[in-house]
Amino acid sequence: MKKLQLLLAIVIVSSVDAMTLPITGSVYDETGTPLPGVTIVEKGTTNGALTDKNGKYSITVKDAGSTLVFSFVGFQTEEIQVGKKQQINVILYTDAQQLQEVVLEDVSSSALRKRLNATGAVSRAAGPSYMVSEPYPFHNTESYDAIEENTFHKSVDKPLSTFSIDVDAASYSNLRRFLHMGQLPPKDAVRIEEMINYFHYDYEGPKDDKPFAIHTAKTKAPWNEDHLLVKIGIQGKKLEMEELPPSNIVFLLDVSGSMDAPNKLPLLISSLKMLVNELRPQDKVSIVVYAGAAGLVLPPTDGGDKATIIEALENLEAGGSTAGGAGIHLAYKVAKANFVAGGNNRVILATDGDFNVGASSNGEMQRLIEEKREEGVFLTVLGFGMGNYKDSKMETLADKGNGNYAYIDNILEAKKVLVTEFGGTLFTIAKDVKIQVEFNPNVVQAYRLIGYENRKLNDEDFNDDKKDAGELGSGHTVTALYEIIPVGVKSEFTKDVDDLKYQTQAIAGYMDELLTVKFRYKAPAGNTSQLIERVVPNDKQPDEDENLNWAATVASFGMVLRDSEFKGDLTFSKVLQMAHQSAGTDEFGYRAEFINLVNIANRIQ
């Protein structure tokens, strides 16, 4: 691989003498074009930032002795001491062939760790790097459940579409990890609904006593202008910190030998330390660990005693087999013993999912979690690592445990999940949220739900309050897209069947309605669901909706990554153009990072 050359231009605007230093600047490529999605981290800390779509960044560092680390896929990492500067502008040069020169090699985890430590990529004293750039292990045992993409249904034959909401976003950060390694992700690792729901959308919150507000819009499908694309969006009520109930949290941490890698246990520890810093004195934390056996290493401790909690985390070491089932049993037992009525009772499981002792099959784990969720304790699953990562098991645990699932591939993702989205990750405002859409066959010839393949429900499940469904957290947004073939449009995706002999299909004469959306949900401690309905009108004009435009762009990227039979003329290049046009407001730089990922995919396809 060619050695990359890097030219760094530092512009000093002025200097300050203070305990903390605010630093701003821009990052450009060799042509002077701003680079979005560049990672900037204060070395030895979890303090970081991303450049926005204009290549600009801002970060506050501890003092003049701080060092900033600039990193971008395809470029050499550079460390810059701040000194007494307020503005640092950087120009990066790269080799266009670097991303295509991916070397596969078989190395042991210990040898790999030594190699990374030797390069300074990971230091236990300084905390893990924001991204571990490892060669992809040759003996890959990662597992993903097969996804059979949703197809079109004729609205005359099947007018109802029913599914559970999904607030998980693990698929997006996982596929980012693959792209950062110079590889396209496996098709079954791409869950389009999780890609869409990784991003925040500018939906208005509820103005009544409901826990969420509903938003709909429609436009032409960017991959087929004869088709419509309909958005169904939910905005959960955002609870302020002082409104949040007290928490009873049990960290259930995998410290087995499979977690003995720089991007596993060290990253896990740094991630949870950030969460600990968000806790209040009225919150309590316990720590259960499991390897060959399970044990309690920290009894319930007040959230105000951060030093004791952090010390317990920093003393953890990896080794042994993985008795995940025993760990889950003990964690729920501890959570139940310290149950807070009306509070947030939750187990946070952090693991690579590689259980190999005791209950370990998806079926066994599913039944165990279903039994425990009835005790009123919710579950958050945080996935770590690569090579032996068990995505299918992690998703099953979260789905069946009244919880959510995130994949932590770097320290900035940990900050997003556990700090920026703290309320949504840990505090449920509505459970068993289901959506059922009835399509009007007068105007809708056929439809398909984009994504949510593993969240589909039987139509009769919608009114069954015993049927489990997804949870909505404080401030969470959920977005679902339907592709619609209007009546009169010729399509290769619809097939005729013979007329029925024993019944006729009478259609009511509604022409001004496209579809009706129904929602069911329960309060976090409730057993009876509430119903909300919305009608989407059949007007001919597409809506000017920035949220829909961005969701359509993200869905398009997922369809190309999956090589969907419905992608039409979509390419990575077209998705990149769409992303630049629809990025809109990007407070945290996540959309700029998306543009970078599409760029990477376009270069390595």
Coordinates of C-alpha atoms in Angstrom, one line a residue:
M1 CA 0.0 0.0 0.0
K2 CA 1.4 3.4 -0.9
K3 CA 2.4 5.6 1.9
L4 CA -0.1 8.4 2.3
Q5 CA 1.1 12.0 2.2
L6 CA -0.4 14.6 4.4
L7 CA -0.1 18.4 4.3
L8 CA -1.3 20.2 7.3
A9 CA -2.0 24.0 7.2
I10 CA -2.5 25.6 10.6
V11 CA -3.9 29.1 10.8
I12 CA -3.5 30.9 14.1
V13 CA -6.3 33.5 14.6
S14 CA -5.7 34.4 18.3
S15 CA -4.9 32.9 21.6
V16 CA -6.6 32.6 24.9
D17 CA -5.5 31.7 28.4
A18 CA -8.3 29.7 30.1
M19 CA -9.0 26.5 31.8
T20 CA -10.8 25.3 28.7
L21 CA -10.2 26.3 25.1
P22 CA -12.9 26.4 22.4
I23 CA -11.4 25.4 19.0
T24 CA -13.0 25.9 15.6
G25 CA -11.8 25.2 12.1
S26 CA -12.3 23.6 8.8
V27 CA -10.9 20.5 7.0
Y28 CA -10.4 20.4 3.3
D29 CA -9.1 18.0 0.7
E30 CA -6.2 18.8 -1.7
T31 CA -8.5 20.6 -4.1
G32 CA -9.8 22.9 -1.4
T33 CA -13.2 21.1 -1.1
P34 CA -14.6 20.9 2.4
L35 CA -14.5 17.3 3.9
P36 CA -17.7 16.3 5.8
G37 CA -17.6 13.5 8.4
V38 CA -13.9 13.9 9.5
T39 CA -13.5 12.7 13.1
I40 CA -11.8 15.0 15.6
V41 CA -11.0 13.6 19.0
E42 CA -9.1 15.2 22.0
K43 CA -6.4 12.5 22.5
G44 CA -6.8 10.5 25.7
T45 CA -10.5 11.4 26.2
T46 CA -13.9 10.6 24.8
N47 CA -14.4 14.2 23.8
G48 CA -14.9 14.4 20.0
A49 CA -16.6 16.0 17.1
L50 CA -17.4 15.6 13.4
T51 CA -17.0 18.1 10.6
D52 CA -20.4 19.2 9.2
K53 CA -21.4 19.2 5.5
N54 CA -19.3 22.3 5.0
G55 CA -16.2 20.7 6.6
K56 CA -16.5 22.9 9.7
Y57 CA -16.1 21.7 13.3
S58 CA -16.0 23.0 16.8
I59 CA -14.7 21.4 20.0
T60 CA -13.8 22.5 23.5
V61 CA -10.6 21.0 24.8
K62 CA -9.1 20.9 28.4
D63 CA -6.2 23.2 27.9
A64 CA -3.3 24.3 25.7
G65 CA -1.6 21.0 26.2
S66 CA -4.4 19.1 24.6
T67 CA -3.8 17.2 21.3
L68 CA -6.3 16.9 18.6
V69 CA -6.5 13.7 16.4
F70 CA -7.8 14.2 12.9
S71 CA -9.0 11.0 11.2
F72 CA -10.7 10.3 7.9
V73 CA -11.1 7.1 5.9
G74 CA -8.3 7.0 3.2
F75 CA -6.1 9.5 5.0
Q76 CA -3.3 9.2 7.5
T77 CA -4.2 10.0 11.1
E78 CA -2.6 13.2 12.3
E79 CA -2.1 14.5 15.9
I80 CA -1.9 18.3 16.4
Q81 CA -1.1 20.0 19.8
V82 CA -3.4 22.9 20.4
G83 CA -1.1 25.3 22.1
K84 CA -2.7 28.7 22.3
K85 CA -4.8 28.6 19.2
Q86 CA -8.5 29.2 18.7
Q87 CA -8.7 28.1 15.1
I88 CA -7.1 25.1 13.4
N89 CA -7.7 24.6 9.6
V90 CA -6.5 21.4 8.1
I91 CA -5.8 20.3 4.5
L92 CA -5.6 16.5 4.0
Y93 CA -4.2 14.6 1.0
T94 CA -5.0 11.0 0.1
D95 CA -4.3 8.2 -2.3
A96 CA -7.4 7.3 -4.2
Q97 CA -6.5 3.6 -4.3
Q98 CA -6.2 3.1 -0.6
L99 CA -9.7 2.0 0.0
Q100 CA -9.4 -0.7 -2.6
E101 CA -6.3 -2.2 -1.1
V102 CA -7.9 -4.3 1.6
V103 CA -5.7 -7.1 3.0
L104 CA -7.4 -10.1 4.5
E105 CA -5.2 -12.0 7.0
D106 CA -5.6 -14.5 9.8
V107 CA -4.3 -13.2 13.1
S108 CA -5.0 -14.0 16.7
S109 CA -6.7 -11.4 18.9
S110 CA -3.6 -11.1 21.1
A111 CA -1.3 -10.5 18.1
L112 CA -3.8 -8.0 16.7
R113 CA -4.0 -6.2 20.0
K114 CA -0.2 -6.0 20.3
R115 CA 0.0 -4.6 16.8
L116 CA -2.6 -2.0 17.5
N117 CA -0.9 -1.0 20.8
A118 CA 2.4 -0.8 19.0
T119 CA 1.0 1.8 16.6
G120 CA -0.6 3.8 19.4
A121 CA -4.1 3.0 18.1
V122 CA -5.3 1.8 21.5
S123 CA -4.1 2.6 25.0
R124 CA -5.8 1.4 28.1
A125 CA -4.5 4.5 30.0
A126 CA -5.8 6.9 27.4
G127 CA -9.0 5.0 26.6
P128 CA -9.9 3.3 23.3
S129 CA -9.6 5.0 19.9
Y130 CA -12.7 6.3 18.4
M131 CA -12.3 3.8 15.6
V132 CA -10.2 0.6 15.5
S133 CA -8.9 0.0 12.0
E134 CA -8.2 -3.7 12.2
P135 CA -7.7 -6.1 9.3
Y136 CA -10.9 -8.1 8.9
P137 CA -10.4 -11.6 10.4
F138 CA -10.2 -14.4 7.9
H139 CA -12.1 -16.9 10.0
N140 CA -15.3 -14.8 10.2
T141 CA -18.1 -16.3 12.3
E142 CA -20.4 -13.2 12.4
S143 CA -24.0 -14.2 11.9
Y144 CA -27.0 -12.3 10.5
D145 CA -30.6 -13.5 10.1
A146 CA -31.7 -13.8 6.5
I147 CA -33.9 -11.0 5.2
E148 CA -36.5 -11.7 2.6
E149 CA -37.3 -8.3 1.2
N150 CA -40.9 -7.1 1.3
T151 CA -42.6 -7.4 -2.1
F152 CA -45.7 -5.7 -3.5
H153 CA -49.2 -6.7 -2.5
K154 CA -52.3 -5.9 -4.4
S155 CA -54.6 -3.7 -2.2
V156 CA -57.7 -5.6 -3.5
D157 CA -56.3 -8.9 -2.2
K158 CA -54.5 -7.7 0.9
P159 CA -55.7 -4.2 2.0
L160 CA -54.0 -4.3 5.4
S161 CA -50.4 -4.0 6.3
T162 CA -49.4 -4.5 10.0
F163 CA -46.1 -4.2 11.8
S164 CA -44.4 -3.2 15.0
I165 CA -42.3 -0.1 15.3
D166 CA -38.5 -0.4 15.4
V167 CA -36.3 2.2 17.1
D168 CA -33.1 0.1 16.8
A169 CA -30.3 1.6 14.8
A170 CA -27.6 -1.1 15.1
S171 CA -27.6 -1.9 11.4
Y172 CA -26.4 1.5 10.4
S173 CA -23.4 1.7 12.7
N174 CA -22.5 -1.9 11.9
L175 CA -22.5 -1.3 8.1
R176 CA -20.5 1.8 8.7
R177 CA -17.9 -0.4 10.4
F178 CA -17.7 -2.6 7.2
L179 CA -17.4 0.5 5.0
H180 CA -14.6 1.9 7.2
M181 CA -12.8 -1.4 6.6
G182 CA -13.1 -1.0 2.9
Q183 CA -15.8 -3.6 2.4
L184 CA -19.5 -3.5 1.4
P185 CA -21.6 -5.1 4.2
P186 CA -23.3 -8.5 3.8
K187 CA -26.8 -8.0 2.4
D188 CA -28.4 -9.4 5.5
A189 CA -26.6 -7.0 7.7
V190 CA -28.5 -4.1 6.0
R191 CA -31.9 -3.4 7.7
I192 CA -33.2 -0.4 5.9
E193 CA -35.6 0.7 8.7
E194 CA -32.7 0.8 11.1
M195 CA -30.7 3.0 8.6
I196 CA -33.7 5.4 8.3
N197 CA -34.3 5.5 12.1
Y198 CA -30.6 6.2 12.9
F199 CA -31.3 9.8 12.0
H200 CA -33.2 12.5 13.8
Y201 CA -36.1 14.1 11.9
D202 CA -37.6 17.5 12.5
Y203 CA -41.1 16.4 13.5
E204 CA -43.3 18.4 15.9
G205 CA -43.9 16.8 19.2
P206 CA -47.3 16.0 20.7
K207 CA -49.5 19.0 21.7
D208 CA -52.0 16.8 23.6
D209 CA -51.8 14.2 26.3
K210 CA -50.7 11.5 23.8
P211 CA -47.1 10.2 24.1
F212 CA -46.3 10.9 20.4
A213 CA -47.4 13.0 17.4
I214 CA -48.0 11.5 14.0
H215 CA -46.8 13.0 10.7
T216 CA -47.5 11.8 7.1
A217 CA -46.3 13.0 3.7
K218 CA -46.0 11.7 0.1
T219 CA -43.9 12.3 -3.0
K220 CA -42.7 10.5 -6.1
A221 CA -40.4 7.5 -5.5
P222 CA -36.9 8.7 -6.5
W223 CA -36.2 5.2 -8.1
N224 CA -39.5 5.1 -10.0
E225 CA -41.3 8.3 -10.8
D226 CA -44.5 6.4 -11.7
H227 CA -44.7 5.2 -8.0
L228 CA -45.5 7.2 -4.9
L229 CA -43.5 7.1 -1.6
V230 CA -45.5 7.7 1.6
K231 CA -43.9 8.5 4.9
I232 CA -45.4 7.7 8.3
G233 CA -43.5 9.5 11.1
I234 CA -43.8 9.4 14.8
Q235 CA -42.3 11.9 17.2
G236 CA -42.1 10.8 20.9
K237 CA -42.7 13.3 23.7
K238 CA -39.3 14.5 25.0
L239 CA -39.0 14.4 28.8
E240 CA -36.7 16.9 30.4
M241 CA -34.0 15.5 32.8
E242 CA -36.0 16.7 35.8
E243 CA -39.1 14.9 34.5
L244 CA -37.4 11.5 34.2
P245 CA -38.3 9.0 36.9
P246 CA -35.5 7.5 39.1
S247 CA -33.6 4.6 37.5
N248 CA -32.7 1.2 38.7
I249 CA -30.1 0.1 36.2
V250 CA -28.1 -3.2 36.1
F251 CA -25.1 -3.2 33.8
L252 CA -24.8 -6.8 32.5
L253 CA -21.3 -7.0 31.1
D254 CA -19.7 -9.7 29.0
V255 CA -16.1 -10.1 30.3
S256 CA -15.4 -13.5 28.6
G257 CA -12.4 -14.2 26.5
S258 CA -14.2 -13.2 23.3
M259 CA -14.3 -9.7 24.6
D260 CA -10.5 -9.5 24.8
A261 CA -10.0 -7.1 21.9
P262 CA -9.4 -3.3 21.8
N263 CA -12.8 -2.6 20.2
K264 CA -14.7 -4.7 22.8
L265 CA -14.1 -4.5 26.5
P266 CA -12.0 -1.3 26.6
L267 CA -14.5 0.5 24.3
L268 CA -17.4 -0.9 26.4
I269 CA -15.8 0.5 29.6
S270 CA -15.3 4.0 28.1
S271 CA -18.8 4.0 26.7
L272 CA -20.4 3.2 30.1
K273 CA -18.3 5.7 31.9
M274 CA -20.0 8.4 29.7
L275 CA -23.4 7.0 30.7
V276 CA -22.4 7.1 34.4
N277 CA -21.6 10.8 34.1
E278 CA -25.3 11.4 33.0
L279 CA -26.8 9.7 36.1
R280 CA -28.3 11.5 39.1
P281 CA -28.1 10.8 42.8
Q282 CA -31.6 9.3 42.8
D283 CA -30.5 6.7 40.2
K284 CA -28.9 3.4 41.2
V285 CA -26.5 1.2 39.3
S286 CA -25.5 -2.4 39.9
I287 CA -22.9 -4.3 37.8
V288 CA -23.2 -8.0 36.9
V289 CA -20.5 -9.7 34.9
Y290 CA -20.3 -13.1 33.2
A291 CA -17.6 -15.2 31.7
G292 CA -17.4 -18.9 32.7
A293 CA -19.9 -18.0 35.5
A294 CA -21.9 -14.9 36.5
G295 CA -21.2 -12.7 39.5
L296 CA -22.2 -9.3 41.1
V297 CA -19.2 -7.0 41.2
L298 CA -21.0 -3.8 42.3
P299 CA -24.0 -3.8 44.5
P300 CA -26.7 -1.1 44.0
T301 CA -24.8 2.2 44.1
D302 CA -26.2 5.8 44.0
G303 CA -25.7 7.5 40.7
G304 CA -24.0 10.4 42.6
D305 CA -21.2 8.1 43.6
K306 CA -19.6 8.1 40.2
A307 CA -16.1 7.4 41.4
T308 CA -17.1 4.0 42.9
I309 CA -19.0 3.0 39.8
I310 CA -16.2 4.0 37.4
E311 CA -13.6 2.2 39.6
A312 CA -15.6 -1.0 39.3
L313 CA -15.7 -0.6 35.5
E314 CA -12.0 0.1 35.2
N315 CA -11.1 -3.0 37.2
L316 CA -12.8 -5.3 34.7
E317 CA -10.7 -7.8 32.7
A318 CA -11.6 -10.3 30.0
G319 CA -11.1 -14.1 30.1
G320 CA -13.0 -17.4 30.1
S321 CA -16.0 -18.8 28.3
T322 CA -19.4 -17.1 27.9
A323 CA -22.2 -18.1 30.2
G324 CA -24.7 -15.5 28.9
G325 CA -27.8 -17.3 30.2
A326 CA -26.5 -17.3 33.8
G327 CA -25.6 -13.6 33.5
I328 CA -29.1 -12.7 32.3
H329 CA -30.8 -14.7 35.1
L330 CA -28.6 -12.9 37.7
A331 CA -29.1 -9.4 36.2
Y332 CA -32.9 -9.7 36.2
K333 CA -32.8 -11.1 39.8
V334 CA -30.8 -8.0 40.9
A335 CA -33.0 -5.6 39.0
K336 CA -36.1 -7.2 40.5
A337 CA -34.7 -7.1 44.1
N338 CA -34.2 -3.3 43.7
F339 CA -37.3 -2.6 41.7
V340 CA -38.5 1.0 41.7
A341 CA -42.2 1.3 41.4
G342 CA -43.0 3.9 38.7
G343 CA -39.3 4.1 37.9
N344 CA -37.0 3.1 35.0
N345 CA -36.1 -0.5 35.7
R346 CA -33.6 -1.7 33.1
V347 CA -30.9 -4.2 32.3
I348 CA -28.2 -2.9 30.0
L349 CA -26.5 -5.9 28.3
A350 CA -23.1 -5.1 26.6
T351 CA -21.6 -8.0 24.7
D352 CA -20.5 -9.4 21.3
G353 CA -23.4 -11.9 21.6
D354 CA -21.1 -14.9 21.4
F355 CA -22.7 -17.0 24.2
N356 CA -21.3 -20.5 24.4
V357 CA -22.1 -21.9 27.9
G358 CA -25.6 -22.7 29.1
A359 CA -28.7 -21.3 27.3
S360 CA -27.2 -20.0 24.0
S361 CA -29.5 -20.7 21.1
N362 CA -31.8 -17.9 19.8
G363 CA -34.9 -19.9 20.9
E364 CA -33.6 -20.5 24.4
M365 CA -32.6 -16.9 24.9
Q366 CA -35.8 -15.6 23.4
R367 CA -37.9 -17.7 25.9
L368 CA -35.7 -16.6 28.8
I369 CA -36.1 -12.9 27.9
E370 CA -39.9 -13.2 27.3
E371 CA -40.3 -14.6 30.8
K372 CA -38.2 -11.9 32.4
R373 CA -39.9 -8.9 30.6
E374 CA -43.2 -9.8 32.4
E375 CA -41.5 -8.7 35.6
G376 CA -41.5 -5.1 34.5
V377 CA -37.8 -4.8 33.7
F378 CA -36.9 -3.5 30.2
L379 CA -33.7 -4.3 28.3
T380 CA -31.1 -2.3 26.3
V381 CA -28.6 -4.2 24.2
L382 CA -25.2 -2.7 23.3
G383 CA -23.2 -4.7 20.7
F384 CA -19.4 -4.5 20.4
G385 CA -16.7 -6.0 18.3
M386 CA -16.2 -7.9 15.0
G387 CA -15.3 -11.2 13.6
N388 CA -17.5 -13.3 16.0
Y389 CA -20.3 -10.7 16.3
K390 CA -23.7 -12.3 16.7
D391 CA -26.1 -9.7 15.3
S392 CA -29.0 -12.1 15.1
K393 CA -28.8 -13.1 18.7
M394 CA -28.5 -9.4 19.9
E395 CA -31.5 -8.3 17.9
T396 CA -33.6 -11.2 19.3
L397 CA -32.7 -10.3 22.8
A398 CA -33.7 -6.6 22.4
D399 CA -36.9 -7.4 20.4
K400 CA -38.2 -9.8 23.0
G401 CA -37.0 -7.9 26.1
N402 CA -39.1 -4.8 25.7
G403 CA -36.0 -2.9 24.7
N404 CA -33.7 -1.4 22.1
Y405 CA -30.5 -2.4 20.4
A406 CA -27.4 -0.3 19.3
Y407 CA -24.1 -1.3 17.9
I408 CA -21.1 0.7 19.3
D409 CA -18.3 0.8 16.7
N410 CA -16.5 3.8 18.1
I411 CA -16.6 6.2 21.0
L412 CA -18.6 8.9 19.1
E413 CA -21.3 6.3 18.5
A414 CA -21.3 5.6 22.3
K415 CA -21.7 9.3 22.9
K416 CA -24.7 9.5 20.5
V417 CA -26.5 6.5 22.1
L418 CA -25.7 7.1 25.7
V419 CA -25.4 10.9 26.0
T420 CA -27.1 12.7 23.1
E421 CA -30.0 10.2 23.0
F422 CA -29.8 9.4 26.7
G423 CA -33.6 9.8 27.3
G424 CA -34.7 7.8 24.2
T425 CA -32.3 5.0 24.9
L426 CA -33.2 4.5 28.6
F427 CA -36.7 5.9 29.2
T428 CA -39.7 4.3 27.6
I429 CA -42.8 6.5 27.1
A430 CA -45.0 4.0 25.1
K431 CA -44.7 0.2 24.7
D432 CA -46.2 -2.3 22.3
V433 CA -46.6 0.3 19.6
K434 CA -48.2 -1.2 16.4
I435 CA -49.1 0.3 13.1
Q436 CA -51.7 -0.9 10.7
V437 CA -52.3 0.7 7.3
E438 CA -55.4 0.2 5.2
F439 CA -55.0 1.0 1.5
N440 CA -57.8 2.3 -0.6
P441 CA -58.0 0.0 -3.7
N442 CA -59.8 2.7 -5.7
V443 CA -56.5 4.6 -6.0
V444 CA -53.8 2.2 -4.7
Q445 CA -53.1 -0.7 -7.1
A446 CA -50.3 -2.2 -4.9
Y447 CA -47.9 -1.3 -2.1
R448 CA -44.9 -2.6 -0.3
L449 CA -43.4 -1.7 3.1
I450 CA -39.7 -0.7 2.8
G451 CA -37.8 -2.6 5.6
Y452 CA -39.4 -3.9 8.8
E453 CA -39.2 -7.4 7.4
N454 CA -38.6 -8.9 10.9
R455 CA -41.2 -6.6 12.5
K456 CA -44.3 -7.7 10.5
L457 CA -47.3 -8.8 12.4
N458 CA -50.5 -10.7 11.4
D459 CA -53.4 -8.4 10.8
E460 CA -55.3 -9.8 13.7
D461 CA -52.3 -9.1 16.0
F462 CA -53.1 -5.4 15.8
N463 CA -56.1 -5.6 18.2
D464 CA -54.5 -8.3 20.4
D465 CA -53.1 -6.6 23.5
K466 CA -51.2 -9.8 24.4
K467 CA -49.1 -9.5 21.3
D468 CA -45.7 -7.9 22.0
A469 CA -44.5 -5.0 19.8
G470 CA -41.9 -2.2 19.8
E471 CA -41.1 0.4 22.4
L472 CA -40.8 4.2 22.0
G473 CA -38.3 6.2 24.1
S474 CA -38.4 9.8 25.2
G475 CA -37.8 12.1 22.2
H476 CA -37.4 9.2 19.8
T477 CA -38.5 9.5 16.2
V478 CA -39.7 6.6 14.1
T479 CA -40.2 6.7 10.3
A480 CA -41.7 4.1 8.0
L481 CA -41.9 4.3 4.2
Y482 CA -44.4 2.7 1.8
E483 CA -43.9 2.4 -2.0
I484 CA -47.2 2.6 -3.8
I485 CA -48.2 1.7 -7.3
P486 CA -51.2 3.9 -8.2
V487 CA -54.2 2.5 -10.1
G488 CA -53.7 2.6 -13.8
V489 CA -49.9 2.3 -13.7
K490 CA -48.5 -0.7 -15.6
S491 CA -45.9 -2.5 -13.5
E492 CA -43.8 -5.6 -13.7
F493 CA -44.2 -6.1 -10.0
T494 CA -48.0 -6.9 -10.0
K495 CA -49.4 -10.2 -11.3
D496 CA -53.0 -11.1 -12.0
V497 CA -54.8 -14.2 -10.6
D498 CA -58.1 -15.7 -11.8
D499 CA -61.4 -14.2 -10.6
L500 CA -62.9 -15.7 -7.5
K501 CA -65.8 -18.1 -8.0
Y502 CA -67.6 -17.9 -4.7
Q503 CA -67.2 -14.3 -3.7
T504 CA -67.0 -10.9 -5.2
Q505 CA -64.8 -8.0 -4.2
A506 CA -67.0 -4.9 -3.7
I507 CA -65.1 -1.7 -3.2
A508 CA -66.4 1.3 -1.4
G509 CA -66.4 4.5 -3.4
Y510 CA -63.8 6.6 -1.5
M511 CA -61.7 8.5 -4.0
D512 CA -60.4 11.3 -1.8
E513 CA -58.4 9.1 0.6
L514 CA -55.2 7.3 -0.2
L515 CA -54.9 5.2 3.0
T516 CA -55.8 5.2 6.7
V517 CA -53.1 4.7 9.3
K518 CA -54.0 3.2 12.7
F519 CA -51.7 3.2 15.8
R520 CA -52.0 1.2 19.0
Y521 CA -49.9 1.7 22.1
K522 CA -49.8 1.1 25.8
A523 CA -48.4 3.2 28.7
P524 CA -45.1 1.8 30.0
A525 CA -46.9 0.1 32.9
G526 CA -50.2 -0.4 31.2
N527 CA -51.9 -3.5 29.8
T528 CA -54.7 -2.0 27.7
S529 CA -53.9 -0.3 24.4
Q530 CA -55.1 3.0 23.1
L531 CA -56.0 3.7 19.4
I532 CA -55.2 6.6 17.2
E533 CA -56.2 7.0 13.5
R534 CA -55.0 9.3 10.7
V535 CA -56.2 9.6 7.0
V536 CA -53.7 10.4 4.2
P537 CA -55.7 12.3 1.5
N538 CA -55.5 11.4 -2.2
D539 CA -54.5 14.8 -3.5
K540 CA -52.4 14.8 -6.6
Q541 CA -49.6 17.1 -5.6
P542 CA -46.4 15.7 -3.9
D543 CA -45.6 17.2 -0.5
E544 CA -42.6 19.5 0.0
D545 CA -41.2 17.6 3.0
E546 CA -37.5 17.7 3.9
N547 CA -37.9 14.8 6.3
L548 CA -39.3 12.6 3.6
N549 CA -36.6 13.6 1.2
W550 CA -33.8 12.5 3.6
A551 CA -35.6 9.3 4.6
A552 CA -35.9 8.4 0.9
T553 CA -32.2 9.1 0.3
V554 CA -31.2 6.8 3.2
A555 CA -33.7 4.1 2.0
S556 CA -32.1 4.4 -1.5
F557 CA -28.7 3.8 -0.1
G558 CA -30.0 0.7 1.7
M559 CA -31.6 -0.6 -1.5
V560 CA -28.4 -0.3 -3.5
L561 CA -26.4 -2.0 -0.7
R562 CA -28.9 -4.8 -0.7
D563 CA -29.0 -4.9 -4.5
S564 CA -32.8 -4.7 -4.2
E565 CA -34.9 -5.9 -7.1
F566 CA -36.9 -2.7 -6.7
K567 CA -34.0 -0.2 -6.8
G568 CA -34.7 0.8 -10.4
D569 CA -31.9 3.0 -11.8
L570 CA -30.5 3.8 -8.4
T571 CA -26.6 3.8 -8.1
F572 CA -24.3 4.9 -5.3
S573 CA -23.5 8.0 -7.5
K574 CA -27.2 8.9 -7.7
V575 CA -27.7 8.4 -4.0
L576 CA -24.7 10.7 -3.4
Q577 CA -26.3 13.4 -5.5
M578 CA -29.6 12.9 -3.6
A579 CA -27.8 13.2 -0.2
H580 CA -26.1 16.5 -1.1
Q581 CA -29.5 17.9 -2.1
S582 CA -31.5 16.7 0.9
A583 CA -29.0 16.9 3.8
G584 CA -30.8 19.9 5.3
T585 CA -30.0 20.8 9.0
D586 CA -27.3 18.6 10.4
E587 CA -26.7 19.6 14.0
F588 CA -24.4 16.7 15.0
G589 CA -22.8 16.0 11.6
Y590 CA -24.5 12.6 11.2
R591 CA -25.8 13.4 7.7
A592 CA -22.3 14.6 6.6
E593 CA -21.0 11.3 7.8
F594 CA -23.6 9.5 5.7
I595 CA -22.4 11.4 2.6
N596 CA -18.9 10.2 3.4
L597 CA -20.1 6.6 3.7
V598 CA -21.9 6.7 0.3
N599 CA -18.7 8.1 -1.1
I600 CA -16.7 5.2 0.3
A601 CA -19.3 2.7 -1.0
N602 CA -19.1 4.3 -4.4
R603 CA -15.3 3.9 -4.5
I604 CA -15.1 0.2 -3.3
Q605 CA -18.1 -1.2 -5.2

